[in-house]
């Protein structure tokens, strides 16, 4: 089956630090989304990024579809960035396959 | 902003009960989805619907059914709840598979329902 792997699985940062989260996927994708799941369980859309680079404030994402990976950059991290980050490539008709997630804890 | 709401944030039911989870979206999306999320297993697709009265099985449909009588509403039904259905249930919606712009395929999620079956 389709494999989606995220690294690192866990990350602890000091407030203000930068980080890069990686998502590798085993097959060609139509699209890809990045989500942040907050401590209350809500999945929040961060990016829809089938290819190329997008930026939104302190966050940016890059997908290289031909090499089957995507990266999420978090700069100047804040405690509110804590939570779990998921990548979810779209395969076929909008079938999202979620990665295993990266659990981020930002300490003050 | 897209809004996807779910009828309950927390629900406690007994084994054998019939359980209804409701999801409503206000963006006129054609597609709606039900997922469950479990520790160590991630998010898995239960069912999805691409139009009113249409439904398709996802990866783990056993023990569940769905209903979509109106475009904005998608219900997940546990016919006879069991303890292994204790989980976090998440609803999502998106525009049609035939959306004119690719970013319209973005799936938007509701806040989730934490179901405990005793």
PDB file of C-alpha atoms in Angstrom:
ATOM      1  CA  UNK A   1       0.000   0.000   0.000  1.00  0.00           C
ATOM      2  CA  UNK A   2       0.867   3.663  -0.128  1.00  0.00           C
ATOM      3  CA  UNK A   3       3.376   4.704   2.523  1.00  0.00           C
ATOM      4  CA  UNK A   4       3.671   8.173   4.014  1.00  0.00           C
ATOM      5  CA  UNK A   5       6.470   8.705   6.498  1.00  0.00           C
ATOM      6  CA  UNK A   6       7.159  11.807   8.527  1.00  0.00           C
ATOM      7  CA  UNK A   7      10.272  12.761  10.394  1.00  0.00           C
ATOM      8  CA  UNK A   8      11.191  13.426  13.072  1.00  0.00           C
ATOM      9  CA  UNK A   9       8.424  11.717  15.057  1.00  0.00           C
ATOM     10  CA  UNK A  10       8.990  14.026  18.020  1.00  0.00           C
ATOM     11  CA  UNK A  11      10.589  17.441  18.289  1.00  0.00           C
ATOM     12  CA  UNK A  12      11.218  19.706  21.250  1.00  0.00           C
ATOM     13  CA  UNK A  13      12.175  23.292  20.583  1.00  0.00           C
ATOM     14  CA  UNK A  14      12.935  26.377  22.574  1.00  0.00           C
ATOM     15  CA  UNK A  15      10.711  29.309  21.706  1.00  0.00           C
ATOM     16  CA  UNK A  16      12.269  31.275  18.851  1.00  0.00           C
ATOM     17  CA  UNK A  17      14.015  28.314  17.233  1.00  0.00           C
ATOM     18  CA  UNK A  18      13.525  27.181  13.639  1.00  0.00           C
ATOM     19  CA  UNK A  19      12.684  23.685  12.450  1.00  0.00           C
ATOM     20  CA  UNK A  20      12.126  21.579   9.336  1.00  0.00           C
ATOM     21  CA  UNK A  21       9.635  18.740   9.184  1.00  0.00           C
ATOM     22  CA  UNK A  22       9.858  16.179   6.393  1.00  0.00           C
ATOM     23  CA  UNK A  23       7.256  14.036   4.638  1.00  0.00           C
ATOM     24  CA  UNK A  24       8.233  11.210   2.263  1.00  0.00           C
ATOM     25  CA  UNK A  25       5.658   9.362   0.194  1.00  0.00           C
ATOM     26  CA  UNK A  26       5.951   6.182  -1.811  1.00  0.00           C
ATOM     27  CA  UNK A  27       3.883   6.972  -4.901  1.00  0.00           C
ATOM     28  CA  UNK A  28       3.029   9.799  -7.273  1.00  0.00           C
ATOM     29  CA  UNK A  29       0.574  12.277  -5.825  1.00  0.00           C
ATOM     30  CA  UNK A  30      -1.998  14.664  -7.242  1.00  0.00           C
ATOM     31  CA  UNK A  31      -1.892  17.054  -4.322  1.00  0.00           C
ATOM     32  CA  UNK A  32      -0.685  17.349  -0.770  1.00  0.00           C
ATOM     33  CA  UNK A  33      -1.926  19.079   2.357  1.00  0.00           C
ATOM     34  CA  UNK A  34      -0.173  19.968   5.611  1.00  0.00           C
ATOM     35  CA  UNK A  35      -2.230  20.150   8.797  1.00  0.00           C
ATOM     36  CA  UNK A  36      -1.656  21.204  12.371  1.00  0.00           C
ATOM     37  CA  UNK A  37      -3.659  19.328  14.977  1.00  0.00           C
ATOM     38  CA  UNK A  38      -4.012  21.442  18.081  1.00  0.00           C
ATOM     39  CA  UNK A  39      -4.255  20.024  21.620  1.00  0.00           C
ATOM     40  CA  UNK A  40      -8.063  19.989  21.356  1.00  0.00           C
ATOM     41  CA  UNK A  41      -7.931  17.720  18.304  1.00  0.00           C
ATOM     42  CA  UNK A  42      -8.894  20.223  15.627  1.00  0.00           C
ATOM     43  CA  UNK A  43      -7.123  19.706  12.306  1.00  0.00           C
ATOM     44  CA  UNK A  44      -6.196  23.069  10.864  1.00  0.00           C
ATOM     45  CA  UNK A  45      -5.232  23.498   7.240  1.00  0.00           C
ATOM     46  CA  UNK A  46      -1.788  24.951   6.793  1.00  0.00           C
ATOM     47  CA  UNK A  47      -1.021  24.443   3.136  1.00  0.00           C
ATOM     48  CA  UNK A  48      -2.377  22.918  -0.012  1.00  0.00           C
ATOM     49  CA  UNK A  49       0.825  22.371  -1.963  1.00  0.00           C
ATOM     50  CA  UNK A  50       1.012  19.844  -4.818  1.00  0.00           C
ATOM     51  CA  UNK A  51       4.337  21.291  -5.952  1.00  0.00           C
ATOM     52  CA  UNK A  52       6.589  24.281  -5.486  1.00  0.00           C
ATOM     53  CA  UNK A  53       6.870  26.535  -2.444  1.00  0.00           C
ATOM     54  CA  UNK A  54       4.315  28.528  -0.479  1.00  0.00           C
ATOM     55  CA  UNK A  55       4.702  30.829   2.488  1.00  0.00           C
ATOM     56  CA  UNK A  56       2.248  31.943   5.131  1.00  0.00           C
ATOM     57  CA  UNK A  57       3.761  34.111   7.837  1.00  0.00           C
ATOM     58  CA  UNK A  58       6.309  32.132   9.823  1.00  0.00           C
ATOM     59  CA  UNK A  59       5.445  28.929   8.003  1.00  0.00           C
ATOM     60  CA  UNK A  60       6.466  27.809   4.557  1.00  0.00           C
ATOM     61  CA  UNK A  61       6.220  24.538   2.665  1.00  0.00           C
ATOM     62  CA  UNK A  62       7.943  23.002  -0.312  1.00  0.00           C
ATOM     63  CA  UNK A  63       6.863  19.942  -2.277  1.00  0.00           C
ATOM     64  CA  UNK A  64       9.103  18.216  -4.809  1.00  0.00           C
ATOM     65  CA  UNK A  65       6.637  15.803  -6.350  1.00  0.00           C
ATOM     66  CA  UNK A  66       9.162  14.194  -8.715  1.00  0.00           C
ATOM     67  CA  UNK A  67      11.301  13.201  -5.712  1.00  0.00           C
ATOM     68  CA  UNK A  68       8.288  12.306  -3.561  1.00  0.00           C
ATOM     69  CA  UNK A  69       8.830  14.535  -0.557  1.00  0.00           C
ATOM     70  CA  UNK A  70       7.525  17.658   1.080  1.00  0.00           C
ATOM     71  CA  UNK A  71       9.033  19.913   3.745  1.00  0.00           C
ATOM     72  CA  UNK A  72       7.384  22.206   6.287  1.00  0.00           C
ATOM     73  CA  UNK A  73       9.488  25.020   7.741  1.00  0.00           C
ATOM     74  CA  UNK A  74       8.605  26.702  10.998  1.00  0.00           C
ATOM     75  CA  UNK A  75      10.594  29.817  11.830  1.00  0.00           C
ATOM     76  CA  UNK A  76      10.733  31.683  15.135  1.00  0.00           C
ATOM     77  CA  UNK A  77       8.609  29.031  16.807  1.00  0.00           C
ATOM     78  CA  UNK A  78       6.044  29.985  19.443  1.00  0.00           C
ATOM     79  CA  UNK A  79       4.386  27.931  22.173  1.00  0.00           C
ATOM     80  CA  UNK A  80       1.142  28.040  20.192  1.00  0.00           C
ATOM     81  CA  UNK A  81       2.901  26.046  17.440  1.00  0.00           C
ATOM     82  CA  UNK A  82       2.843  23.000  19.729  1.00  0.00           C
ATOM     83  CA  UNK A  83       0.769  20.073  18.549  1.00  0.00           C
ATOM     84  CA  UNK A  84       0.996  17.405  15.885  1.00  0.00           C
ATOM     85  CA  UNK A  85       1.816  18.160  12.259  1.00  0.00           C
ATOM     86  CA  UNK A  86       0.493  15.876   9.564  1.00  0.00           C
ATOM     87  CA  UNK A  87       1.168  15.713   5.879  1.00  0.00           C
ATOM     88  CA  UNK A  88      -1.521  14.102   3.745  1.00  0.00           C
ATOM     89  CA  UNK A  89      -0.864  13.435   0.084  1.00  0.00           C
ATOM     90  CA  UNK A  90      -3.898  13.044  -2.162  1.00  0.00           C
ATOM     91  CA  UNK A  91      -3.965   9.832  -4.159  1.00  0.00           C
ATOM     92  CA  UNK A  92      -6.602   9.189  -6.772  1.00  0.00           C
ATOM     93  CA  UNK A  93      -9.884  11.029  -6.223  1.00  0.00           C
ATOM     94  CA  UNK A  94      -9.059  13.140  -3.185  1.00  0.00           C
ATOM     95  CA  UNK A  95      -8.084  10.117  -1.125  1.00  0.00           C
ATOM     96  CA  UNK A  96      -5.944  11.548   1.639  1.00  0.00           C
ATOM     97  CA  UNK A  97      -3.365   9.234   3.142  1.00  0.00           C
ATOM     98  CA  UNK A  98      -2.117  10.683   6.398  1.00  0.00           C
ATOM     99  CA  UNK A  99       1.427  10.403   7.584  1.00  0.00           C
ATOM    100  CA  UNK A 100       2.373   9.278  11.055  1.00  0.00           C
ATOM    101  CA  UNK A 101       2.745  12.849  12.259  1.00  0.00           C
ATOM    102  CA  UNK A 102       5.443  14.922  13.955  1.00  0.00           C
ATOM    103  CA  UNK A 103       4.687  15.845  17.559  1.00  0.00           C
ATOM    104  CA  UNK A 104       6.109  19.297  18.306  1.00  0.00           C
ATOM    105  CA  UNK A 105       6.528  20.819  21.727  1.00  0.00           C
ATOM    106  CA  UNK A 106       7.700  24.405  21.945  1.00  0.00           C
ATOM    107  CA  UNK A 107       8.803  25.416  25.410  1.00  0.00           C
ATOM    108  CA  UNK A 108       8.955  29.035  26.648  1.00  0.00           C
TER     109      UNK A 108
ATOM    110  CA  UNK B   1     -14.146  30.968   6.011  1.00  0.00           C
ATOM    111  CA  UNK B   2     -15.155  27.355   5.583  1.00  0.00           C
ATOM    112  CA  UNK B   3     -17.043  26.037   8.550  1.00  0.00           C
ATOM    113  CA  UNK B   4     -17.498  22.356   9.297  1.00  0.00           C
ATOM    114  CA  UNK B   5     -19.363  21.581  12.489  1.00  0.00           C
ATOM    115  CA  UNK B   6     -19.975  18.322  14.298  1.00  0.00           C
ATOM    116  CA  UNK B   7     -22.914  17.687  16.559  1.00  0.00           C
ATOM    117  CA  UNK B   8     -20.977  16.736  19.691  1.00  0.00           C
ATOM    118  CA  UNK B   9     -17.449  17.209  20.978  1.00  0.00           C
ATOM    119  CA  UNK B  10     -17.753  14.344  23.467  1.00  0.00           C
ATOM    120  CA  UNK B  11     -20.103  11.386  23.507  1.00  0.00           C
ATOM    121  CA  UNK B  12     -20.443   8.417  25.857  1.00  0.00           C
ATOM    122  CA  UNK B  13     -22.520   5.435  24.735  1.00  0.00           C
ATOM    123  CA  UNK B  14     -23.091   1.868  25.836  1.00  0.00           C
ATOM    124  CA  UNK B  15     -22.274  -1.261  23.865  1.00  0.00           C
ATOM    125  CA  UNK B  16     -25.103  -2.152  21.496  1.00  0.00           C
ATOM    126  CA  UNK B  17     -26.545   1.344  21.257  1.00  0.00           C
ATOM    127  CA  UNK B  18     -27.224   2.943  17.905  1.00  0.00           C
ATOM    128  CA  UNK B  19     -25.113   6.078  17.564  1.00  0.00           C
ATOM    129  CA  UNK B  20     -25.539   8.992  15.183  1.00  0.00           C
ATOM    130  CA  UNK B  21     -22.726  11.451  14.489  1.00  0.00           C
ATOM    131  CA  UNK B  22     -23.737  14.497  12.507  1.00  0.00           C
ATOM    132  CA  UNK B  23     -21.608  16.785  10.349  1.00  0.00           C
ATOM    133  CA  UNK B  24     -22.696  20.020   8.687  1.00  0.00           C
ATOM    134  CA  UNK B  25     -20.742  22.240   6.305  1.00  0.00           C
ATOM    135  CA  UNK B  26     -21.690  25.682   5.083  1.00  0.00           C
ATOM    136  CA  UNK B  27     -19.561  25.994   1.937  1.00  0.00           C
ATOM    137  CA  UNK B  28     -21.772  24.178  -0.562  1.00  0.00           C
ATOM    138  CA  UNK B  29     -19.135  21.452  -0.884  1.00  0.00           C
ATOM    139  CA  UNK B  30     -20.022  18.407  -2.945  1.00  0.00           C
ATOM    140  CA  UNK B  31     -17.709  15.995  -1.121  1.00  0.00           C
ATOM    141  CA  UNK B  32     -17.926  14.969   2.519  1.00  0.00           C
ATOM    142  CA  UNK B  33     -15.805  12.472   4.443  1.00  0.00           C
ATOM    143  CA  UNK B  34     -15.738  10.609   7.739  1.00  0.00           C
ATOM    144  CA  UNK B  35     -12.428   9.584   9.327  1.00  0.00           C
ATOM    145  CA  UNK B  36     -11.478   8.034  12.625  1.00  0.00           C
ATOM    146  CA  UNK B  37      -8.226   8.728  14.437  1.00  0.00           C
ATOM    147  CA  UNK B  38      -6.581   6.279  16.798  1.00  0.00           C
ATOM    148  CA  UNK B  39      -3.201   6.419  18.533  1.00  0.00           C
ATOM    149  CA  UNK B  40      -0.581   4.596  16.520  1.00  0.00           C
ATOM    150  CA  UNK B  41      -2.929   4.110  13.559  1.00  0.00           C
ATOM    151  CA  UNK B  42      -3.345   7.703  12.424  1.00  0.00           C
ATOM    152  CA  UNK B  43      -6.379   8.916  10.490  1.00  0.00           C
ATOM    153  CA  UNK B  44      -8.278   6.382   8.430  1.00  0.00           C
ATOM    154  CA  UNK B  45     -11.124   6.974   5.991  1.00  0.00           C
ATOM    155  CA  UNK B  46     -14.425   5.289   6.889  1.00  0.00           C
ATOM    156  CA  UNK B  47     -16.812   6.542   4.192  1.00  0.00           C
ATOM    157  CA  UNK B  48     -17.143   9.435   1.807  1.00  0.00           C
ATOM    158  CA  UNK B  49     -19.887  10.970  -0.284  1.00  0.00           C
ATOM    159  CA  UNK B  50     -19.530  12.949  -3.505  1.00  0.00           C
ATOM    160  CA  UNK B  51     -23.164  13.940  -3.854  1.00  0.00           C
ATOM    161  CA  UNK B  52     -26.509  13.768  -2.129  1.00  0.00           C
ATOM    162  CA  UNK B  53     -27.582  10.143  -1.558  1.00  0.00           C
ATOM    163  CA  UNK B  54     -24.230   8.906  -2.910  1.00  0.00           C
ATOM    164  CA  UNK B  55     -21.705   7.094  -0.752  1.00  0.00           C
ATOM    165  CA  UNK B  56     -18.476   5.177  -1.180  1.00  0.00           C
ATOM    166  CA  UNK B  57     -16.646   2.918   1.254  1.00  0.00           C
ATOM    167  CA  UNK B  58     -13.317   4.030   2.532  1.00  0.00           C
ATOM    168  CA  UNK B  59     -10.624   1.885   4.074  1.00  0.00           C
ATOM    169  CA  UNK B  60     -12.488   0.752   7.225  1.00  0.00           C
ATOM    170  CA  UNK B  61     -16.281   0.787   6.612  1.00  0.00           C
ATOM    171  CA  UNK B  62     -17.109  -2.315   8.668  1.00  0.00           C
ATOM    172  CA  UNK B  63     -19.517  -1.589  11.493  1.00  0.00           C
ATOM    173  CA  UNK B  64     -20.523   1.813  10.073  1.00  0.00           C
ATOM    174  CA  UNK B  65     -23.085   3.222   7.691  1.00  0.00           C
ATOM    175  CA  UNK B  66     -23.678   6.757   6.424  1.00  0.00           C
ATOM    176  CA  UNK B  67     -26.511   8.937   5.230  1.00  0.00           C
ATOM    177  CA  UNK B  68     -26.506  12.034   3.028  1.00  0.00           C
ATOM    178  CA  UNK B  69     -30.001  13.321   2.451  1.00  0.00           C
ATOM    179  CA  UNK B  70     -29.005  16.982   2.086  1.00  0.00           C
ATOM    180  CA  UNK B  71     -25.903  18.452   0.510  1.00  0.00           C
ATOM    181  CA  UNK B  72     -24.732  20.189   3.670  1.00  0.00           C
ATOM    182  CA  UNK B  73     -25.204  17.265   6.064  1.00  0.00           C
ATOM    183  CA  UNK B  74     -23.406  13.908   6.331  1.00  0.00           C
ATOM    184  CA  UNK B  75     -24.237  11.458   9.099  1.00  0.00           C
ATOM    185  CA  UNK B  76     -22.179   8.564  10.391  1.00  0.00           C
ATOM    186  CA  UNK B  77     -24.160   5.751  11.990  1.00  0.00           C
ATOM    187  CA  UNK B  78     -22.886   3.054  14.301  1.00  0.00           C
ATOM    188  CA  UNK B  79     -25.663   0.468  14.085  1.00  0.00           C
ATOM    189  CA  UNK B  80     -24.601  -1.365  17.256  1.00  0.00           C
ATOM    190  CA  UNK B  81     -21.743   0.375  19.019  1.00  0.00           C
ATOM    191  CA  UNK B  82     -18.845  -1.731  20.231  1.00  0.00           C
ATOM    192  CA  UNK B  83     -15.921  -0.889  22.492  1.00  0.00           C
ATOM    193  CA  UNK B  84     -13.478  -1.068  19.556  1.00  0.00           C
ATOM    194  CA  UNK B  85     -15.316   1.895  18.039  1.00  0.00           C
ATOM    195  CA  UNK B  86     -14.109   4.130  20.846  1.00  0.00           C
ATOM    196  CA  UNK B  87     -12.196   6.743  18.901  1.00  0.00           C
ATOM    197  CA  UNK B  88     -11.949  10.321  17.683  1.00  0.00           C
ATOM    198  CA  UNK B  89     -14.224  10.868  14.669  1.00  0.00           C
ATOM    199  CA  UNK B  90     -13.456  13.651  12.212  1.00  0.00           C
ATOM    200  CA  UNK B  91     -15.611  14.945   9.413  1.00  0.00           C
ATOM    201  CA  UNK B  92     -14.272  16.814   6.389  1.00  0.00           C
ATOM    202  CA  UNK B  93     -15.621  18.431   3.243  1.00  0.00           C
ATOM    203  CA  UNK B  94     -14.292  19.688  -0.085  1.00  0.00           C
ATOM    204  CA  UNK B  95     -15.388  20.788  -3.523  1.00  0.00           C
ATOM    205  CA  UNK B  96     -16.084  18.330  -6.299  1.00  0.00           C
ATOM    206  CA  UNK B  97     -13.463  16.042  -7.740  1.00  0.00           C
ATOM    207  CA  UNK B  98     -14.086  18.021 -10.913  1.00  0.00           C
ATOM    208  CA  UNK B  99     -13.258  21.340  -9.280  1.00  0.00           C
ATOM    209  CA  UNK B 100     -12.067  23.909 -11.765  1.00  0.00           C
ATOM    210  CA  UNK B 101      -9.158  24.980  -9.620  1.00  0.00           C
ATOM    211  CA  UNK B 102      -6.935  22.434  -7.943  1.00  0.00           C
ATOM    212  CA  UNK B 103      -6.836  24.211  -4.614  1.00  0.00           C
ATOM    213  CA  UNK B 104     -10.563  23.674  -4.366  1.00  0.00           C
ATOM    214  CA  UNK B 105      -9.723  20.058  -3.590  1.00  0.00           C
ATOM    215  CA  UNK B 106      -8.558  21.132  -0.156  1.00  0.00           C
ATOM    216  CA  UNK B 107     -10.308  19.148   2.563  1.00  0.00           C
ATOM    217  CA  UNK B 108     -11.530  21.111   5.584  1.00  0.00           C
ATOM    218  CA  UNK B 109     -12.067  19.360   8.881  1.00  0.00           C
ATOM    219  CA  UNK B 110     -14.536  19.758  11.708  1.00  0.00           C
ATOM    220  CA  UNK B 111     -13.517  19.897  15.384  1.00  0.00           C
ATOM    221  CA  UNK B 112     -13.971  16.161  15.941  1.00  0.00           C
ATOM    222  CA  UNK B 113     -16.143  14.018  18.201  1.00  0.00           C
ATOM    223  CA  UNK B 114     -14.501  11.931  20.926  1.00  0.00           C
ATOM    224  CA  UNK B 115     -16.666   8.837  21.314  1.00  0.00           C
ATOM    225  CA  UNK B 116     -16.342   6.498  24.273  1.00  0.00           C
ATOM    226  CA  UNK B 117     -18.233   3.208  24.093  1.00  0.00           C
ATOM    227  CA  UNK B 118     -18.574   1.463  27.454  1.00  0.00           C
TER     228      UNK B 118
END
